JSON list of C-alpha atoms in Angstrom, two decimals:
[
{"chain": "A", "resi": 1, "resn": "UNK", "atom": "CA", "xyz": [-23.18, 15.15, 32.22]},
{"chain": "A", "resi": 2, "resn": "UNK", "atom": "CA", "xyz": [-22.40, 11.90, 30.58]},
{"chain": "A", "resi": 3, "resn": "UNK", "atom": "CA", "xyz": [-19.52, 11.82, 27.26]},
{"chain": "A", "resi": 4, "resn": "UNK", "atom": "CA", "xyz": [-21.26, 12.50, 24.01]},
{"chain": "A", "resi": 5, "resn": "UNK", "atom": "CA", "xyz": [-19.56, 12.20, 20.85]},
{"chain": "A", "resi": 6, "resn": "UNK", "atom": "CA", "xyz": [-19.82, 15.27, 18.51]},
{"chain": "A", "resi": 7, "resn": "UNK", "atom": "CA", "xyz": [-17.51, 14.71, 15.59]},
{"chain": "A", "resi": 8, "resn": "UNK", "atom": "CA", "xyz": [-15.85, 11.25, 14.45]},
{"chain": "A", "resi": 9, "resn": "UNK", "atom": "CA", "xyz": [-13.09, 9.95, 12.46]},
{"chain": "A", "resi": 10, "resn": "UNK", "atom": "CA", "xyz": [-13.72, 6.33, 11.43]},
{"chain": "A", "resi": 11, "resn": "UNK", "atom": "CA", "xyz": [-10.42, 5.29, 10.46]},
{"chain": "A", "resi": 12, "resn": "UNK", "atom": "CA", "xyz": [-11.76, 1.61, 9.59]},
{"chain": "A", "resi": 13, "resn": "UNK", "atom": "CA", "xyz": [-13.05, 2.99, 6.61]},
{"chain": "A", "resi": 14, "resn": "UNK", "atom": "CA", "xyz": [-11.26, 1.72, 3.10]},
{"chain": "A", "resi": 15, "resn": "UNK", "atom": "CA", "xyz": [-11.45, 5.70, 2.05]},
{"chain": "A", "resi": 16, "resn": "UNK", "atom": "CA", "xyz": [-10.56, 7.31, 4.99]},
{"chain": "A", "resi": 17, "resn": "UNK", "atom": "CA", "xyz": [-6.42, 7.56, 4.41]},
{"chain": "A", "resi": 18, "resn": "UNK", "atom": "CA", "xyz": [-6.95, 9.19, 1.79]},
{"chain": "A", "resi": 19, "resn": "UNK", "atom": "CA", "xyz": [-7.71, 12.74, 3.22]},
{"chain": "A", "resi": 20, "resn": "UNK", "atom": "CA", "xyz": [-4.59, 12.50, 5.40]},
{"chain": "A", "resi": 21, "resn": "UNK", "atom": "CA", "xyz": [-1.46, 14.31, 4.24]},
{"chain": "A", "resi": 22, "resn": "UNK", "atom": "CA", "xyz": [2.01, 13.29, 5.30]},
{"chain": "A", "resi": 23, "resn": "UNK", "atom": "CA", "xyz": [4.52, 15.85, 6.22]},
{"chain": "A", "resi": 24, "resn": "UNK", "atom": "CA", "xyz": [8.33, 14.28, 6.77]},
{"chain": "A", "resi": 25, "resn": "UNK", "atom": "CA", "xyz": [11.39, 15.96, 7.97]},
{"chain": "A", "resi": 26, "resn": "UNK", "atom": "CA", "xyz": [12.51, 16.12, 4.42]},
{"chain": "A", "resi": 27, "resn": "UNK", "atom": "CA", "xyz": [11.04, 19.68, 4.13]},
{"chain": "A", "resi": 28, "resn": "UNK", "atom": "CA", "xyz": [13.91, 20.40, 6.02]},
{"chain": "A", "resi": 29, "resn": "UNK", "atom": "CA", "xyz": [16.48, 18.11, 4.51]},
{"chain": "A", "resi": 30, "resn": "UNK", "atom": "CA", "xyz": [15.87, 14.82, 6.03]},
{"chain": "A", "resi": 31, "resn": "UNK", "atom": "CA", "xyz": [15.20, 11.28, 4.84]},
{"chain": "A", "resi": 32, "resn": "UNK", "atom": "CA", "xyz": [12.67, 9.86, 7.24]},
{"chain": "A", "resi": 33, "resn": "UNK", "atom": "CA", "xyz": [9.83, 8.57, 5.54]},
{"chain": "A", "resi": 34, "resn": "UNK", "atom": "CA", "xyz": [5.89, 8.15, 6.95]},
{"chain": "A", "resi": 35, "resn": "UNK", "atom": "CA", "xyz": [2.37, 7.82, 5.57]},
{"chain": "A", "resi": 36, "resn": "UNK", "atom": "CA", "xyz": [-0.94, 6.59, 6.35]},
{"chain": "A", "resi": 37, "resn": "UNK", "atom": "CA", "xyz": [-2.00, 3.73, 4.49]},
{"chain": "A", "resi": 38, "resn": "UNK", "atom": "CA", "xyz": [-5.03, 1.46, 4.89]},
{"chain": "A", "resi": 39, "resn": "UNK", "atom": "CA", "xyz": [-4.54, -2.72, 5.68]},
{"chain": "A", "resi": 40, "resn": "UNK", "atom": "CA", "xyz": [-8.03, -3.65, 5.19]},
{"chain": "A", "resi": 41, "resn": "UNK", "atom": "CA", "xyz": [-8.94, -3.78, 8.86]},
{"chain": "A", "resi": 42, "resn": "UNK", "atom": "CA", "xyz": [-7.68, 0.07, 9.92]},
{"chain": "A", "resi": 43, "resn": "UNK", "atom": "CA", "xyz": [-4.83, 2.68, 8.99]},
{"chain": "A", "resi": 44, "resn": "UNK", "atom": "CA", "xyz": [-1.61, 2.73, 9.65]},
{"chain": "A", "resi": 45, "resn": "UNK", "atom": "CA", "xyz": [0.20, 5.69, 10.09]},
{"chain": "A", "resi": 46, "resn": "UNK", "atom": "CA", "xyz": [3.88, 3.82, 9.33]},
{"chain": "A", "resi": 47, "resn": "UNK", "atom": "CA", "xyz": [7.85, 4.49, 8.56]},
{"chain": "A", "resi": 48, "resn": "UNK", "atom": "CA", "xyz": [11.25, 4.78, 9.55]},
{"chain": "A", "resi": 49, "resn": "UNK", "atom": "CA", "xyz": [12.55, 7.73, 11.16]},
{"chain": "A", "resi": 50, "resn": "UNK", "atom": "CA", "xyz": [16.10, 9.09, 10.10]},
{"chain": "A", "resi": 51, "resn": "UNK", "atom": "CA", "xyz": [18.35, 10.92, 11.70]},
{"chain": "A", "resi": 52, "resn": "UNK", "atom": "CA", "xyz": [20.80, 12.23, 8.64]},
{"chain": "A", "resi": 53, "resn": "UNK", "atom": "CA", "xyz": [20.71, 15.49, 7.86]},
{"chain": "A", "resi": 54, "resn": "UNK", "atom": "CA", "xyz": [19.48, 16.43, 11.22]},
{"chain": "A", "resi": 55, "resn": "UNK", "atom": "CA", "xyz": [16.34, 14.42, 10.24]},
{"chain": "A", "resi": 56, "resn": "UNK", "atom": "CA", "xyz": [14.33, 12.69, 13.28]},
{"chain": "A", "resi": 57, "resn": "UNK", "atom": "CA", "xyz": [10.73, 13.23, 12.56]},
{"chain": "A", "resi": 58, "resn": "UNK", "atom": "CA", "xyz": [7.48, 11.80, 10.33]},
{"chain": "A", "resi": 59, "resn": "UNK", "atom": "CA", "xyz": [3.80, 13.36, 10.92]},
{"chain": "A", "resi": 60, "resn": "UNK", "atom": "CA", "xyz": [0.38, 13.16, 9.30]},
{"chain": "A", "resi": 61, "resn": "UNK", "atom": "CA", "xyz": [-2.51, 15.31, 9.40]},
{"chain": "A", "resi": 62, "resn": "UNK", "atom": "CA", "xyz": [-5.70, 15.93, 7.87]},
{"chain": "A", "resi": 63, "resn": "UNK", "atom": "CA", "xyz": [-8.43, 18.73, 7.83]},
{"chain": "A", "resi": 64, "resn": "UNK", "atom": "CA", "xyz": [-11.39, 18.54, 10.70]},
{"chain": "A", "resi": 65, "resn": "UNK", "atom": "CA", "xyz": [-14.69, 20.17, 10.00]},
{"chain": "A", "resi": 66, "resn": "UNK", "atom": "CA", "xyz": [-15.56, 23.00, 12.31]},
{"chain": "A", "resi": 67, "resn": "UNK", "atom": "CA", "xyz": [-16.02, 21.73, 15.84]},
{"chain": "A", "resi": 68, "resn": "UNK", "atom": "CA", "xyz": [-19.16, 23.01, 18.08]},
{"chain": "A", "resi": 69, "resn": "UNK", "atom": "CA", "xyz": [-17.04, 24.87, 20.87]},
{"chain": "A", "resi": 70, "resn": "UNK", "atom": "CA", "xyz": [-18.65, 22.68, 23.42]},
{"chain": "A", "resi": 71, "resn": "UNK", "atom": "CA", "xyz": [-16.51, 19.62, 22.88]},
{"chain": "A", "resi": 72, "resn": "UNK", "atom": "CA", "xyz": [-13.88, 20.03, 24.93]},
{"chain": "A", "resi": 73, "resn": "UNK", "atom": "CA", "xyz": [-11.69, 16.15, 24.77]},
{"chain": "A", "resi": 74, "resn": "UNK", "atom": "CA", "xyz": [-10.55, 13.95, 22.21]},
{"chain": "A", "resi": 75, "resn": "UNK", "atom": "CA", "xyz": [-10.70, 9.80, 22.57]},
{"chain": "A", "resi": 76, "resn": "UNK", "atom": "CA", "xyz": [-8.11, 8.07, 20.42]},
{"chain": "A", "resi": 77, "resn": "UNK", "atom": "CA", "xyz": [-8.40, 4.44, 19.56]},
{"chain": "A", "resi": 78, "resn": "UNK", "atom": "CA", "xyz": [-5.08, 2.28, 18.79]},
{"chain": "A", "resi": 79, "resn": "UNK", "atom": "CA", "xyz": [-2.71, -0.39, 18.60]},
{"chain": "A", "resi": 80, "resn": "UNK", "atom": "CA", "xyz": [0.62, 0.79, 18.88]},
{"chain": "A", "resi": 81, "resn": "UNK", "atom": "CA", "xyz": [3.85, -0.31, 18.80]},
{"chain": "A", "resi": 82, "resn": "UNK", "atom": "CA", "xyz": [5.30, 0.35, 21.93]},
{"chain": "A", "resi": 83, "resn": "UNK", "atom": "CA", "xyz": [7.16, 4.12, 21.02]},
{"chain": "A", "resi": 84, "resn": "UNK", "atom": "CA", "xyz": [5.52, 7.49, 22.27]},
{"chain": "A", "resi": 85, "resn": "UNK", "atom": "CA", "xyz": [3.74, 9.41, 19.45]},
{"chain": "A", "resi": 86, "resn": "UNK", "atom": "CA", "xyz": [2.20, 13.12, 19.59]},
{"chain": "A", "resi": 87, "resn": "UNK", "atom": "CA", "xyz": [-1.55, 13.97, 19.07]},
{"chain": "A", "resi": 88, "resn": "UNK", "atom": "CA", "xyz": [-1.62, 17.27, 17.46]},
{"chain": "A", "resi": 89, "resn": "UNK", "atom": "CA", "xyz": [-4.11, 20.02, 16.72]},
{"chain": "A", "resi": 90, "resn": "UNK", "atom": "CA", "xyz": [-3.91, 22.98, 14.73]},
{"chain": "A", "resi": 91, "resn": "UNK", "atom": "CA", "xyz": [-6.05, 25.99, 15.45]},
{"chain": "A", "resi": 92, "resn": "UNK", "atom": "CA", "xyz": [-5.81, 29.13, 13.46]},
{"chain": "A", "resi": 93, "resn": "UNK", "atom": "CA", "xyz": [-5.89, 32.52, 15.24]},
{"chain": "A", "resi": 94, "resn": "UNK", "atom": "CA", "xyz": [-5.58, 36.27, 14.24]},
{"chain": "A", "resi": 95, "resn": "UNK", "atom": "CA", "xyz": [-4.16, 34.22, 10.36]},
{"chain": "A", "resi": 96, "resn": "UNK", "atom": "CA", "xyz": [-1.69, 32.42, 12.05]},
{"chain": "A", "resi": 97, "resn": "UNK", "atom": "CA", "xyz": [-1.57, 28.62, 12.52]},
{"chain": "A", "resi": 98, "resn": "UNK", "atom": "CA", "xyz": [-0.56, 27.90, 16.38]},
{"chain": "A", "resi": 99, "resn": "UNK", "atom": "CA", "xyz": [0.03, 23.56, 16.73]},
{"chain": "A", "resi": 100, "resn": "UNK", "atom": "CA", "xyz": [-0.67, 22.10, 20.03]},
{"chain": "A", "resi": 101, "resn": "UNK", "atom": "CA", "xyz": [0.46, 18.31, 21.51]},
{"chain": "A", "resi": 102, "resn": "UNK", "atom": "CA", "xyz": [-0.09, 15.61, 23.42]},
{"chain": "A", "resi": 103, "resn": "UNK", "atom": "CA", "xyz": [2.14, 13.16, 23.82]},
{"chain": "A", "resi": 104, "resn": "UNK", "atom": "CA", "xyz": [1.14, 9.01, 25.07]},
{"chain": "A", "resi": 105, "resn": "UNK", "atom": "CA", "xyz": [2.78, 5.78, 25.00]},
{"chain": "A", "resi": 106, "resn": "UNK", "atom": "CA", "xyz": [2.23, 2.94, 23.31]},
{"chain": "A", "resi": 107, "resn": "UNK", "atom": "CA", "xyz": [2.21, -0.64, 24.31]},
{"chain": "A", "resi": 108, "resn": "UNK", "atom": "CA", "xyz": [3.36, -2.97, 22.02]},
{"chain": "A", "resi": 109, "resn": "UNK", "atom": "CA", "xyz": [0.71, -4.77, 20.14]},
{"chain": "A", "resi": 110, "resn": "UNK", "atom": "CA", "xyz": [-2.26, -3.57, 22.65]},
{"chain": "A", "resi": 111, "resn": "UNK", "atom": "CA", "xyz": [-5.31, -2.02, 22.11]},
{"chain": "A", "resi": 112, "resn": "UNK", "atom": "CA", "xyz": [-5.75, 0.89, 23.80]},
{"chain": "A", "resi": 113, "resn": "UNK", "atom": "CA", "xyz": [-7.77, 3.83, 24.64]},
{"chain": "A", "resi": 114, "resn": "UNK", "atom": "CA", "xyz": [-6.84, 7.35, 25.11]},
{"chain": "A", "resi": 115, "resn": "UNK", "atom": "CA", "xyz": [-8.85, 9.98, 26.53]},
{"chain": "A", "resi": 116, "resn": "UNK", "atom": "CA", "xyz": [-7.61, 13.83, 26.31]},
{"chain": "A", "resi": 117, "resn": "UNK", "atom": "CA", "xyz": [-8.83, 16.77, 27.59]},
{"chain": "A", "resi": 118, "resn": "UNK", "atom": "CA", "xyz": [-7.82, 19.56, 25.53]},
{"chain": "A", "resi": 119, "resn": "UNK", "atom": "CA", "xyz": [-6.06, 21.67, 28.08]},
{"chain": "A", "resi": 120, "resn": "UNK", "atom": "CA", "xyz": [-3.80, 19.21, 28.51]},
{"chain": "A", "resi": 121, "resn": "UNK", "atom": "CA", "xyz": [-2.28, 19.97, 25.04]},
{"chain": "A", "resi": 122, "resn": "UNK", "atom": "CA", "xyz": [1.00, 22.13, 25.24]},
{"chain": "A", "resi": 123, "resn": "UNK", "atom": "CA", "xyz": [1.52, 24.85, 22.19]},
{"chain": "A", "resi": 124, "resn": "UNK", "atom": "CA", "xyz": [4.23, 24.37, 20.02]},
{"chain": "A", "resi": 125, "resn": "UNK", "atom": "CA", "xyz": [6.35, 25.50, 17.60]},
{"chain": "A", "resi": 126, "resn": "UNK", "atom": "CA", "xyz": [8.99, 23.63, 15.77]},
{"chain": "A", "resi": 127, "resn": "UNK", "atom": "CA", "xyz": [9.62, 21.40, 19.00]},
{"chain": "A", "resi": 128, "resn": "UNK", "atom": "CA", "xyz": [9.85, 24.31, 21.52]},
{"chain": "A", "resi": 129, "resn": "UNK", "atom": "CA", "xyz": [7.13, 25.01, 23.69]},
{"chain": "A", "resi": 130, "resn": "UNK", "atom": "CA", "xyz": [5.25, 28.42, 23.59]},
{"chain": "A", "resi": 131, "resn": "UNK", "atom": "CA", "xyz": [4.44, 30.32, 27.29]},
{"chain": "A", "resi": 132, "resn": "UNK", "atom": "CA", "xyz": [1.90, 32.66, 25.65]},
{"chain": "A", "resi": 133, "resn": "UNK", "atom": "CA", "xyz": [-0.25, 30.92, 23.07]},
{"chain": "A", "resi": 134, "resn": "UNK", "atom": "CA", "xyz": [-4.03, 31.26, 23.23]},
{"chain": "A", "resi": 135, "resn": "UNK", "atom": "CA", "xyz": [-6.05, 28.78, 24.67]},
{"chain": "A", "resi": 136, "resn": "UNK", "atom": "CA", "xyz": [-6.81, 25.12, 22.24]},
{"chain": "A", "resi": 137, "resn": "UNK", "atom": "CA", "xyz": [-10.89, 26.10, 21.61]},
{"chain": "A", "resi": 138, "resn": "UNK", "atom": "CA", "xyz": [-12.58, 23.50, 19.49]},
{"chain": "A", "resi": 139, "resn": "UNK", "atom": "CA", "xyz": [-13.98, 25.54, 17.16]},
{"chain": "A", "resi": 140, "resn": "UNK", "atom": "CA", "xyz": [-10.73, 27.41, 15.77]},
{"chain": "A", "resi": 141, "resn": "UNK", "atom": "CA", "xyz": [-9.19, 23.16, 15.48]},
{"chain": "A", "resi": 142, "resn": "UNK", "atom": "CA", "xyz": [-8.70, 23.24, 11.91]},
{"chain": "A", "resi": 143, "resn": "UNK", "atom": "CA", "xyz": [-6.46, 19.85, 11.57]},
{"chain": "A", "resi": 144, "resn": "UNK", "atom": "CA", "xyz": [-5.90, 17.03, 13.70]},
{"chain": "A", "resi": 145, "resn": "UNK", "atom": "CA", "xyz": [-2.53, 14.84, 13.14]},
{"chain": "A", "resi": 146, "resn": "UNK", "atom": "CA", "xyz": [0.00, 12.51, 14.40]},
{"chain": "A", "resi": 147, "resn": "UNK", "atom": "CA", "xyz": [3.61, 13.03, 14.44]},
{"chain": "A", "resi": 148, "resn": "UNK", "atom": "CA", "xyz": [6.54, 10.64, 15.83]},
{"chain": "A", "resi": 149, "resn": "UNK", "atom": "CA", "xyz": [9.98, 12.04, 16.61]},
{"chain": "A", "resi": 150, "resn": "UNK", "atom": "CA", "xyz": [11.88, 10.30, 19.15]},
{"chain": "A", "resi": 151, "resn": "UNK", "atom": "CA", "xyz": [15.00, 9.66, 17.80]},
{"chain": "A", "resi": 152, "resn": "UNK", "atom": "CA", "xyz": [14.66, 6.15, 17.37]},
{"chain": "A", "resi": 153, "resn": "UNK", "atom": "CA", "xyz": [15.79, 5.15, 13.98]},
{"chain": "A", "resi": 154, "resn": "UNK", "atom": "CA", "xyz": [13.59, 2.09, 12.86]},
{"chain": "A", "resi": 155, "resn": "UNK", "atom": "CA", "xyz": [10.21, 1.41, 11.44]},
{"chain": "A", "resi": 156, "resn": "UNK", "atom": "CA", "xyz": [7.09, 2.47, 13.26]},
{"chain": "A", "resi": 157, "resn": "UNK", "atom": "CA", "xyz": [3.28, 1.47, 13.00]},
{"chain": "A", "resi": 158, "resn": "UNK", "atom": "CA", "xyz": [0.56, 2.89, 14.90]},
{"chain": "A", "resi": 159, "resn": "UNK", "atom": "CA", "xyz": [-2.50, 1.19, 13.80]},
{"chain": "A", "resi": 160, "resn": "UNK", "atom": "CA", "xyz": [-5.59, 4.02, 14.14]},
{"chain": "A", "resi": 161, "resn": "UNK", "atom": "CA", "xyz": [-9.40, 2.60, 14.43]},
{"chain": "A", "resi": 162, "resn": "UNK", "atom": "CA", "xyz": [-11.23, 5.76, 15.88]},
{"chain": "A", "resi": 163, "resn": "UNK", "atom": "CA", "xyz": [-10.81, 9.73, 16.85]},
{"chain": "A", "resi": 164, "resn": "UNK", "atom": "CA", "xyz": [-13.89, 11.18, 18.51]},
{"chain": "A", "resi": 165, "resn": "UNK", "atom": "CA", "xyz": [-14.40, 14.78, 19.73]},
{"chain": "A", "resi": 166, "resn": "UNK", "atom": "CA", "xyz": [-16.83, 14.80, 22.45]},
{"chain": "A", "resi": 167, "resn": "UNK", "atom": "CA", "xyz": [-18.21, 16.95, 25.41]}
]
């Protein structure tokens, strides 16, 4: 069966940052700063990480509409900055929100592709991995997100084009 693309965020689109929503560790007392913002060509999810106040981390995310529960891999498109970012996805189960990542590097000023099957995203909570969560199913993803925390205390950019959900 050949790739077929169910669901996808254009992130060329002037609008498109917009329905993202930035998260910094400041809800726990730190002083990083992120967002997404839009250069005219793609956005930019972009800031400085800080590690006062047991700081260290920046994310984004915004909502997905429901996914058929066929699709079963997400393809990211980007031009990174050579640090290691986190694809995340947040399901919600039994009322409970359970986040799951993937982590990939980034080569400095190179487009790249990234293909991800979604069993190879690890559950998580608050940095720790979880043993017994339930599996990632496409159509309990509720948000889909970005997050950087590794500890490295200067700017970042990771310029986004594309996000597909396919089968």
């Amino acid at each position: 069966m050949s790739e077929q693309a169910i669901h996808m965020i254009d992130l060329t689109k002037p609008t498109e940052h917009q329905k993202w929503l930035a998260i910094n560790d400041n809800v726990m007392g730190g002083i990083s700063t992120g967002r997404l913002t839009y250069d005219g060509k793609s956005c930019q999810f972009q800031g400085e990480l800080s590690l006062v106040n047991n700081g260290g981390f920046s994310s984004i995310k915004r909502s997905l509409e429901p996914l058929p529960k066929e699709v079963n891999t997400v393809k990211l498109t980007f031009v990174g900055d050579g640090r290691s970012y986190q694809l995340r996805l947040t399901m919600w189960k039994d009322g409970s929100s359970i986040h799951y990542k993937h982590e990939f590097s980034t080569i400095k000023g190179k487009s790249q592709q990234k293909v991800v099957n979604l069993t190879d995203f690890q559950a998580v909570f608050r940095g720790r991995l979880l043993n017994e969560a339930p599996e990632l199913i496409a159509n309990d993803i509720k948000h889909v997100g970005f997050l950087i925390a590794d500890k490295q205390t200067q700017a970042f950019s990771l310029n986004l084009f594309q996000i597909q959900f396919t089968t």
